[in-house]
């Protein structure tokens, strides 16, 4: 399973065109790729978001300039078995937890001496421009939204209840009259250690 620089793809395509005009059977060409010229399967610039299925044996598979973000491992293994030159440059690779297994396969193939895909990350921003192979599994993470989502839902549910409770408290405070203090204008008895100035 081979991967190469985009310039090498141009040379390969030219050589294949000079080599012959072998065409794929119409039934074997995966839609919407172009299979008219030689053993070149041209799937570039088609806005693909996933790898085409039922790809026939080919020498060169061009998947460049598409919208590929991730690739399932079975699809990678299927293409890997073609032993074809594969160009996946200029896609929208999102290097997160979904590419951890793919990175391990690429690393394994590289250690076995086989050239592998050069997946250059586009997102997330802190991985933009990096080669997937040079990242660690611990760096390929996915944000967890469970806690923030739960808090948001809880806030939405409790907001009306809290507002209603606050209105009740405020209304109760406004309707309750302030406490009154009683005072007497007459003389107050003076009691001091058994003496009182009020007659019995």
CSV table of C-alpha atoms in Angstrom, one decimal:
chain,number,residue,atom,x,y,z
A,1,UNK,CA,0.0,0.0,0.0
A,2,UNK,CA,1.8,3.1,-1.2
A,3,UNK,CA,1.6,6.8,-0.8
A,4,UNK,CA,3.5,9.5,-2.5
A,5,UNK,CA,4.0,13.2,-3.0
A,6,UNK,CA,1.5,15.0,-5.3
A,7,UNK,CA,4.3,15.7,-7.8
A,8,UNK,CA,5.0,11.9,-8.1
A,9,UNK,CA,1.3,11.5,-8.9
A,10,UNK,CA,1.6,13.7,-11.9
A,11,UNK,CA,4.6,11.7,-13.2
A,12,UNK,CA,2.8,8.4,-12.6
A,13,UNK,CA,-0.3,9.6,-14.4
A,14,UNK,CA,1.8,10.8,-17.4
A,15,UNK,CA,3.6,7.4,-17.6
A,16,UNK,CA,0.3,5.5,-17.4
A,17,UNK,CA,-1.1,7.6,-20.2
A,18,UNK,CA,2.0,6.8,-22.4
A,19,UNK,CA,1.8,3.2,-21.4
A,20,UNK,CA,-1.6,2.4,-22.7
A,21,UNK,CA,-5.2,3.1,-22.8
A,22,UNK,CA,-6.4,0.1,-20.8
A,23,UNK,CA,-9.9,0.9,-19.5
A,24,UNK,CA,-11.9,-0.5,-16.6
A,25,UNK,CA,-15.2,-2.3,-17.4
A,26,UNK,CA,-18.0,0.2,-16.9
A,27,UNK,CA,-19.5,-2.1,-14.2
A,28,UNK,CA,-16.2,-2.1,-12.2
A,29,UNK,CA,-15.8,1.7,-12.1
A,30,UNK,CA,-17.1,3.1,-8.8
A,31,UNK,CA,-19.3,6.0,-9.2
A,32,UNK,CA,-18.5,8.9,-9.5
A,33,UNK,CA,-14.8,8.2,-10.2
A,34,UNK,CA,-13.3,8.3,-13.6
A,35,UNK,CA,-11.8,5.1,-14.9
A,36,UNK,CA,-11.4,5.8,-18.7
A,37,UNK,CA,-7.6,6.1,-19.0
A,38,UNK,CA,-5.3,3.3,-18.1
A,39,UNK,CA,-5.0,1.8,-14.6
A,40,UNK,CA,-5.6,5.1,-13.1
A,41,UNK,CA,-8.7,5.6,-10.9
A,42,UNK,CA,-9.3,9.3,-10.7
A,43,UNK,CA,-11.5,10.2,-7.7
A,44,UNK,CA,-10.0,13.6,-7.1
A,45,UNK,CA,-11.9,16.9,-6.8
A,46,UNK,CA,-15.3,15.2,-6.4
A,47,UNK,CA,-16.2,16.5,-3.0
A,48,UNK,CA,-16.1,12.9,-1.6
A,49,UNK,CA,-16.7,12.6,2.2
A,50,UNK,CA,-16.0,8.8,2.2
A,51,UNK,CA,-14.0,6.3,0.4
A,52,UNK,CA,-15.8,4.9,-2.7
A,53,UNK,CA,-16.7,1.2,-2.4
A,54,UNK,CA,-16.0,-1.7,-4.8
A,55,UNK,CA,-12.7,-0.2,-6.1
A,56,UNK,CA,-11.2,-2.5,-8.7
A,57,UNK,CA,-7.5,-3.4,-8.8
A,58,UNK,CA,-5.6,-0.3,-10.0
A,59,UNK,CA,-2.1,1.0,-10.1
A,60,UNK,CA,-2.9,4.6,-9.0
A,61,UNK,CA,-5.8,5.8,-6.9
A,62,UNK,CA,-6.2,9.6,-6.7
A,63,UNK,CA,-8.3,10.7,-3.8
A,64,UNK,CA,-6.8,14.2,-3.5
A,65,UNK,CA,-8.7,17.5,-3.2
A,66,UNK,CA,-11.8,15.9,-1.6
A,67,UNK,CA,-13.5,16.4,1.8
A,68,UNK,CA,-12.3,13.3,3.5
A,69,UNK,CA,-12.2,13.9,7.3
A,70,UNK,CA,-11.7,10.3,8.5
A,71,UNK,CA,-11.6,6.8,7.2
A,72,UNK,CA,-12.9,3.6,8.8
A,73,UNK,CA,-10.2,1.0,9.4
A,74,UNK,CA,-12.0,-1.6,7.1
A,75,UNK,CA,-11.9,0.9,4.3
A,76,UNK,CA,-8.2,1.5,4.9
A,77,UNK,CA,-7.4,-2.2,5.0
A,78,UNK,CA,-9.4,-2.8,1.7
A,79,UNK,CA,-7.3,-0.1,-0.1
A,80,UNK,CA,-4.2,-1.4,1.5
A,81,UNK,CA,-4.7,-4.8,-0.1
A,82,UNK,CA,-4.8,-3.2,-3.6
A,83,UNK,CA,-1.0,-2.4,-3.4
A,84,UNK,CA,-1.7,0.7,-5.3
A,85,UNK,CA,-0.2,4.2,-5.2
A,86,UNK,CA,-2.7,6.2,-3.3
A,87,UNK,CA,-2.8,10.0,-3.1
A,88,UNK,CA,-4.9,11.4,-0.2
A,89,UNK,CA,-3.4,14.9,-0.1
A,90,UNK,CA,-5.4,18.1,0.3
A,91,UNK,CA,-8.3,16.6,2.2
A,92,UNK,CA,-9.9,17.8,5.4
A,93,UNK,CA,-8.4,15.2,7.8
A,94,UNK,CA,-9.6,15.7,11.4
A,95,UNK,CA,-6.9,14.2,13.7
A,96,UNK,CA,-8.9,13.2,16.7
A,97,UNK,CA,-9.7,10.0,18.6
A,98,UNK,CA,-11.4,8.6,15.4
A,99,UNK,CA,-8.0,8.3,13.7
A,100,UNK,CA,-6.2,6.5,16.6
A,101,UNK,CA,-6.6,3.0,15.0
A,102,UNK,CA,-5.7,4.3,11.6
A,103,UNK,CA,-2.6,5.9,12.9
A,104,UNK,CA,-1.6,2.5,14.5
A,105,UNK,CA,-2.1,0.8,11.1
A,106,UNK,CA,0.0,3.4,9.3
A,107,UNK,CA,2.7,3.1,11.9
A,108,UNK,CA,2.7,-0.7,11.6
A,109,UNK,CA,2.9,-0.6,7.8
A,110,UNK,CA,5.8,1.9,8.1
A,111,UNK,CA,7.7,-0.3,10.5
A,112,UNK,CA,7.2,-3.3,8.1
A,113,UNK,CA,8.9,-1.2,5.4
A,114,UNK,CA,5.8,-0.4,3.4
A,115,UNK,CA,5.2,3.2,2.4
A,116,UNK,CA,1.9,4.4,3.8
A,117,UNK,CA,-0.4,7.3,3.6
A,118,UNK,CA,0.8,10.7,4.5
A,119,UNK,CA,-2.2,12.1,6.3
A,120,UNK,CA,-1.7,15.8,7.0
A,121,UNK,CA,-4.1,17.1,9.7
A,122,UNK,CA,-6.3,20.1,9.0
A,123,UNK,CA,-8.2,20.1,12.3
A,124,UNK,CA,-8.3,20.6,15.2
A,125,UNK,CA,-6.3,23.8,15.0
A,126,UNK,CA,-3.5,22.7,17.3
A,127,UNK,CA,-2.8,19.8,15.0
A,128,UNK,CA,-3.2,21.6,11.7
A,129,UNK,CA,-0.3,20.9,9.3
A,130,UNK,CA,1.0,17.9,11.3
A,131,UNK,CA,1.6,14.4,10.0
A,132,UNK,CA,-0.8,12.0,11.6
A,133,UNK,CA,2.0,9.4,11.9
A,134,UNK,CA,4.0,11.8,14.1
A,135,UNK,CA,1.2,12.2,16.7
A,136,UNK,CA,0.7,10.1,19.7
A,137,UNK,CA,-2.6,8.3,20.6
A,138,UNK,CA,-2.7,10.6,23.7
A,139,UNK,CA,-2.8,13.6,21.4
A,140,UNK,CA,-5.6,12.3,19.3
A,141,UNK,CA,-8.5,13.1,21.6
A,142,UNK,CA,-12.2,14.0,21.2
A,143,UNK,CA,-13.8,16.6,23.4
A,144,UNK,CA,-16.3,15.3,25.9
A,145,UNK,CA,-19.6,17.2,25.8
A,146,UNK,CA,-21.6,15.0,28.2
A,147,UNK,CA,-21.1,17.1,31.3
A,148,UNK,CA,-21.6,20.5,29.6
A,149,UNK,CA,-24.7,19.1,27.8
A,150,UNK,CA,-26.2,17.7,31.0
A,151,UNK,CA,-25.6,21.1,32.8
A,152,UNK,CA,-27.2,22.9,29.9
A,153,UNK,CA,-30.3,20.7,29.9
A,154,UNK,CA,-30.6,20.9,33.7
A,155,UNK,CA,-30.4,24.7,33.5
A,156,UNK,CA,-33.1,24.8,30.9
A,157,UNK,CA,-35.4,22.7,33.0
A,158,UNK,CA,-34.8,24.4,36.3
A,159,UNK,CA,-34.8,28.0,35.0
A,160,UNK,CA,-38.7,28.4,35.0
A,161,UNK,CA,-38.9,26.8,38.4
A,162,UNK,CA,-36.2,29.1,39.8
A,163,UNK,CA,-37.8,32.2,38.3
A,164,UNK,CA,-41.3,31.2,39.7
A,165,UNK,CA,-39.8,30.6,43.1
A,166,UNK,CA,-38.0,34.0,43.0
A,167,UNK,CA,-41.2,35.8,42.0
A,168,UNK,CA,-43.1,34.2,44.9
A,169,UNK,CA,-40.4,35.2,47.4
A,170,UNK,CA,-40.3,38.8,46.1
A,171,UNK,CA,-44.1,39.0,46.1
A,172,UNK,CA,-44.3,37.7,49.6
A,173,UNK,CA,-41.7,40.3,50.8
A,174,UNK,CA,-43.6,43.1,49.2
A,175,UNK,CA,-47.0,42.1,50.7
A,176,UNK,CA,-45.8,41.5,54.2
A,177,UNK,CA,-46.1,44.7,56.3
A,178,UNK,CA,-43.1,45.8,58.3
A,179,UNK,CA,-43.1,44.8,62.0
A,180,UNK,CA,-44.6,47.5,64.3
A,181,UNK,CA,-43.0,48.5,67.6
A,182,UNK,CA,-45.3,49.4,70.6
A,183,UNK,CA,-44.4,52.3,72.8
A,184,UNK,CA,-46.0,53.8,75.9
A,185,UNK,CA,-46.1,57.5,76.6
A,186,UNK,CA,-47.0,57.0,80.3
A,187,UNK,CA,-44.5,56.7,83.1
A,188,UNK,CA,-42.7,53.4,83.1
A,189,UNK,CA,-42.3,51.6,86.4
A,190,UNK,CA,-38.9,51.5,87.8
A,191,UNK,CA,-37.9,48.3,89.5
A,192,UNK,CA,-34.7,48.1,91.4
A,193,UNK,CA,-33.8,45.4,93.9
A,194,UNK,CA,-37.1,45.1,95.5
A,195,UNK,CA,-38.2,48.7,95.1
A,196,UNK,CA,-41.0,49.7,92.8
A,197,UNK,CA,-42.6,53.1,92.4
A,198,UNK,CA,-46.0,51.6,91.5
A,199,UNK,CA,-48.4,51.2,94.3
A,200,UNK,CA,-49.8,47.7,94.9
